[in-house]
Amino acid sequence: MEAANLSDSYVKNNVERFSGFEACYDENRPEAPRTVVEIAVQYLGRRPALVMDLGCGTGLSTFVWKDDADRIIGVEPNDDMRGRAEEKKARASGVGHIIFRKGYSNNLDVDSGTVDVITCSQSFHWMEPESTLREAHRALADGGVFMAYDCDWPPVVGWPLEAAYERLIAKADALVEKLAKPEDRARKWNKEEHLKRMRASGAFRFTREIVFHHPETFDAQRLVSLAISQGGVQTVRKLGSDELEPEIEAFRQAAERYFGGGTRDVLFGYRLRLGVK
């Protein structure tokens, strides 16, 4: 998130969009794949001394670094999401070198040139990109790596179920437009333009996109909960509307038919945009 001008209502809306459903988010969203760590270390060329995970949420993209960096800092402005990450840390062992801070992506509490890797997992599209990339350039060491990565929604579960998922999300987005006042809506930036913005920033000597996939085990309930964890669906529910419930139930029935009471490994496609300072 960004905090260049806290009078902008979208900053507050972007942060608060994730309040109150940290458990649903944490239990059903995919963890960051190990591939992310392997790519970062390959392009950095050494073990990172310090990794910063911006918009870290509940730590799904932070704890993956536990064995591969000397220090890890997760930065998250939302109190509920960050609180969940802190709870997980308190229950874990061997994570004393991981800390979580309340903060924004364009105002990092680190000295210039001290960070080896900066990651934004499913989060860069919620951040004001120009000020975030300027701050990343300031914070990164020479040769440091910036990575913004996202998975494609939905996972690979066959076209009928994927089409049902897309209908549900489209209906949720339409209801947000209908029910929420303009000043109460969140703002996001197009993920497809991440690499273009990184190149235009002048912050990196080298940039590229890397595409990969990662399997996760799902059953019907997890897939339905994953859909419910999407911000648009949560926003409709927070607005007190039940207009989305028939679509949620239809999606639930389609998911139950697909999984047949069992589990399946499903693929998530990932798109990682990388820059080297």
XYZ file of C-alpha atoms in Angstrom:
277
model
C 0.000 0.000 0.000
C 1.063 3.585 -0.324
C 0.844 6.515 2.049
C 2.010 9.462 -0.047
C -1.254 11.294 0.615
C -3.347 9.799 3.378
C -6.195 12.169 2.538
C -6.848 10.047 -0.548
C -9.795 7.872 0.385
C -8.603 4.954 -1.735
C -5.599 4.411 0.560
C -7.862 3.740 3.515
C -10.231 1.706 1.351
C -7.412 -0.436 -0.024
C -6.187 -1.179 3.500
C -9.614 -1.813 5.006
C -10.736 -4.006 2.097
C -9.037 -6.931 3.838
C -10.295 -6.298 7.379
C -12.306 -8.996 9.079
C -11.612 -11.983 6.848
C -8.000 -12.717 7.690
C -8.860 -16.291 8.767
C -10.670 -17.117 5.511
C -7.819 -15.540 3.548
C -5.084 -17.350 5.443
C -6.721 -20.771 5.409
C -7.598 -20.871 1.715
C -5.196 -18.718 -0.305
C -2.127 -20.509 -1.700
C 1.173 -20.130 0.112
C 4.024 -18.582 -1.830
C 5.777 -21.317 -3.846
C 9.397 -22.233 -3.137
C 10.058 -21.346 -6.775
C 9.893 -17.666 -5.790
C 12.761 -18.091 -3.341
C 14.815 -20.083 -5.840
C 14.388 -17.442 -8.551
C 15.268 -14.585 -6.200
C 18.435 -16.273 -4.964
C 19.472 -17.165 -8.513
C 19.211 -13.553 -9.717
C 20.728 -12.101 -6.540
C 23.623 -14.555 -6.704
C 23.919 -15.070 -2.952
C 21.940 -15.811 0.197
C 19.935 -12.697 1.103
C 20.895 -10.911 4.291
C 17.587 -9.018 4.348
C 14.290 -9.714 2.577
C 11.302 -7.367 2.744
C 7.839 -8.683 1.868
C 5.519 -5.758 1.087
C 1.783 -6.150 1.573
C 2.590 -9.412 3.317
C -0.940 -9.988 4.609
C -1.069 -12.997 6.927
C 2.507 -14.028 6.145
C 1.740 -16.585 3.429
C 4.529 -15.032 1.362
C 6.817 -14.230 4.307
C 7.379 -17.501 6.145
C 8.504 -19.183 2.914
C 11.821 -17.343 3.425
C 12.420 -18.835 6.892
C 15.387 -21.016 5.920
C 16.770 -18.891 3.099
C 17.491 -15.396 4.491
C 19.212 -14.008 7.563
C 16.450 -11.481 8.288
C 12.911 -11.156 6.932
C 10.578 -8.196 7.436
C 6.914 -8.427 6.492
C 5.267 -5.037 5.946
C 1.468 -4.870 6.190
C -0.790 -1.858 6.910
C -3.914 -3.861 7.783
C -4.080 -4.657 11.491
C -6.235 -7.786 11.133
C -4.022 -9.351 8.476
C -0.801 -8.463 10.275
C -2.256 -9.722 13.558
C -2.877 -13.114 11.988
C 0.759 -13.204 10.836
C 1.928 -12.386 14.363
C -0.247 -15.172 15.785
C 1.299 -17.665 13.371
C 4.787 -16.516 14.302
C 4.029 -16.971 18.003
C 3.067 -20.610 17.366
C 6.057 -21.391 15.147
C 9.641 -22.299 15.999
C 12.829 -21.035 14.427
C 11.293 -17.779 13.198
C 12.917 -15.259 15.521
C 14.571 -13.615 12.525
C 11.153 -12.815 10.999
C 9.370 -9.649 12.098
C 6.180 -7.932 10.998
C 5.743 -4.168 10.843
C 2.843 -1.879 10.155
C 3.849 0.244 7.181
C 3.431 1.286 3.569
C 5.316 0.361 0.451
C 6.564 3.882 -0.299
C 7.911 4.583 3.190
C 10.027 1.655 4.340
C 11.748 1.811 7.699
C 15.179 0.697 6.480
C 18.422 2.415 5.556
C 19.177 3.023 1.901
C 20.938 0.217 0.054
C 20.424 -2.414 2.752
C 17.774 -4.769 1.348
C 18.709 -7.701 -0.890
C 15.231 -8.809 -1.995
C 11.876 -7.020 -2.027
C 8.776 -9.063 -2.821
C 5.149 -8.153 -3.456
C 2.966 -11.250 -3.470
C -0.557 -10.640 -4.787
C -0.138 -7.075 -3.554
C 1.641 -4.740 -5.980
C -1.634 -3.892 -7.759
C -2.885 -2.331 -4.509
C 0.154 -0.021 -4.242
C 0.741 3.327 -5.912
C 3.426 2.097 -8.310
C 5.641 5.146 -8.935
C 6.313 5.956 -5.284
C 6.640 2.259 -4.422
C 9.266 1.678 -7.112
C 11.194 4.794 -6.080
C 11.286 3.528 -2.534
C 12.303 0.041 -3.642
C 15.200 1.557 -5.580
C 16.279 3.509 -2.499
C 16.090 0.518 -0.173
C 17.673 -2.119 -2.415
C 21.375 -2.867 -2.353
C 23.302 -2.791 -5.631
C 22.294 -5.945 -7.458
C 19.225 -6.328 -5.258
C 16.084 -7.944 -6.643
C 12.498 -6.635 -6.739
C 9.763 -9.169 -7.510
C 6.028 -8.611 -7.947
C 4.270 -11.921 -8.450
C 0.659 -13.022 -8.745
C -1.233 -16.226 -9.402
C -3.974 -16.426 -11.990
C -7.525 -16.838 -10.696
C -9.051 -19.366 -10.714
C -6.719 -22.374 -10.533
C -6.906 -25.003 -13.261
C -10.104 -26.950 -12.528
C -11.661 -27.364 -15.973
C -13.598 -24.852 -18.005
C -17.140 -25.369 -16.577
C -16.027 -24.721 -13.004
C -13.655 -21.941 -14.044
C -16.475 -20.262 -15.966
C -18.703 -20.516 -12.887
C -15.954 -18.903 -10.824
C -15.599 -16.062 -13.308
C -19.366 -15.462 -13.280
C -19.335 -15.243 -9.499
C -16.473 -12.739 -9.413
C -17.996 -10.657 -12.227
C -21.302 -10.484 -10.343
C -19.473 -9.438 -7.172
C -17.608 -6.663 -8.989
C -20.845 -5.431 -10.562
C -22.548 -5.341 -7.173
C -19.681 -3.349 -5.684
C -20.104 -0.793 -8.466
C -23.831 -0.703 -7.783
C -23.807 -0.604 -3.984
C -20.634 1.211 -2.919
C -20.214 4.955 -3.092
C -17.287 6.005 -5.316
C -15.431 7.409 -2.317
C -15.790 4.058 -0.519
C -14.288 1.902 -3.268
C -10.797 0.490 -3.350
C -8.451 1.250 -6.213
C -6.104 -1.144 -7.941
C -3.636 -0.965 -10.806
C -3.636 -3.328 -13.786
C -1.371 -6.311 -13.140
C -0.686 -6.621 -16.863
C 1.197 -3.314 -16.690
C 3.498 -4.221 -13.794
C 6.499 -4.922 -16.016
C 5.887 -1.836 -18.145
C 5.835 0.350 -15.043
C 8.953 -1.276 -13.651
C 10.816 -0.579 -16.894
C 9.548 2.990 -17.092
C 10.651 3.698 -13.513
C 14.353 3.575 -14.380
C 14.942 1.767 -11.088
C 16.364 -1.416 -12.574
C 19.226 -2.350 -14.885
C 17.404 -5.525 -15.937
C 13.754 -6.584 -15.965
C 11.822 -9.581 -17.188
C 8.696 -11.683 -16.642
C 8.910 -15.311 -15.537
C 5.920 -17.655 -15.787
C 5.621 -20.895 -13.820
C 3.016 -23.101 -12.162
C 2.583 -24.655 -8.752
C 0.239 -27.441 -7.537
C -1.886 -27.282 -4.398
C -4.326 -29.804 -2.942
C -7.964 -28.697 -2.920
C -11.358 -30.038 -2.098
C -14.705 -28.429 -2.912
C -14.883 -26.478 0.332
C -11.455 -24.943 -0.107
C -12.225 -23.838 -3.657
C -15.496 -22.250 -2.539
C -13.720 -20.568 0.372
C -11.025 -19.334 -2.007
C -13.713 -17.642 -4.096
C -15.322 -16.169 -0.986
C -11.925 -14.811 0.105
C -11.767 -12.568 -2.972
C -12.070 -8.914 -2.080
C -15.105 -8.204 -4.244
C -17.114 -10.995 -2.624
C -16.099 -9.829 0.840
C -16.990 -6.234 0.004
C -20.501 -7.212 -1.094
C -21.029 -9.046 2.175
C -19.654 -6.125 4.199
C -22.141 -3.869 2.434
C -24.900 -6.032 3.878
C -26.175 -7.395 0.577
C -27.340 -10.972 0.057
C -27.663 -10.571 -3.719
C -24.547 -12.656 -4.305
C -25.645 -15.662 -2.262
C -27.425 -17.510 -5.128
C -24.237 -17.316 -7.230
C -22.160 -18.554 -4.292
C -24.503 -21.505 -3.800
C -24.433 -22.331 -7.531
C -20.641 -22.275 -7.455
C -20.633 -24.493 -4.363
C -22.768 -27.084 -6.122
C -20.543 -27.021 -9.209
C -17.450 -27.478 -7.031
C -18.983 -30.409 -5.178
C -19.788 -32.125 -8.461
C -16.229 -31.606 -9.684
C -14.458 -32.903 -6.564
C -16.990 -35.657 -5.820
C -16.314 -35.597 -2.103
C -12.547 -36.013 -2.517
C -9.435 -33.929 -3.121
C -7.447 -33.116 -6.232
C -4.125 -31.453 -6.957
C -4.867 -28.303 -8.939
C -2.428 -25.994 -10.716
C -1.984 -22.295 -10.087
C -0.307 -20.331 -12.859
C 2.082 -17.623 -11.625
C 3.405 -14.495 -13.318
C 6.492 -12.999 -11.725
C 7.838 -9.614 -12.768
C 11.459 -9.189 -11.735
C 13.825 -6.233 -11.652
C 17.531 -6.124 -10.722
C 18.874 -2.828 -9.393
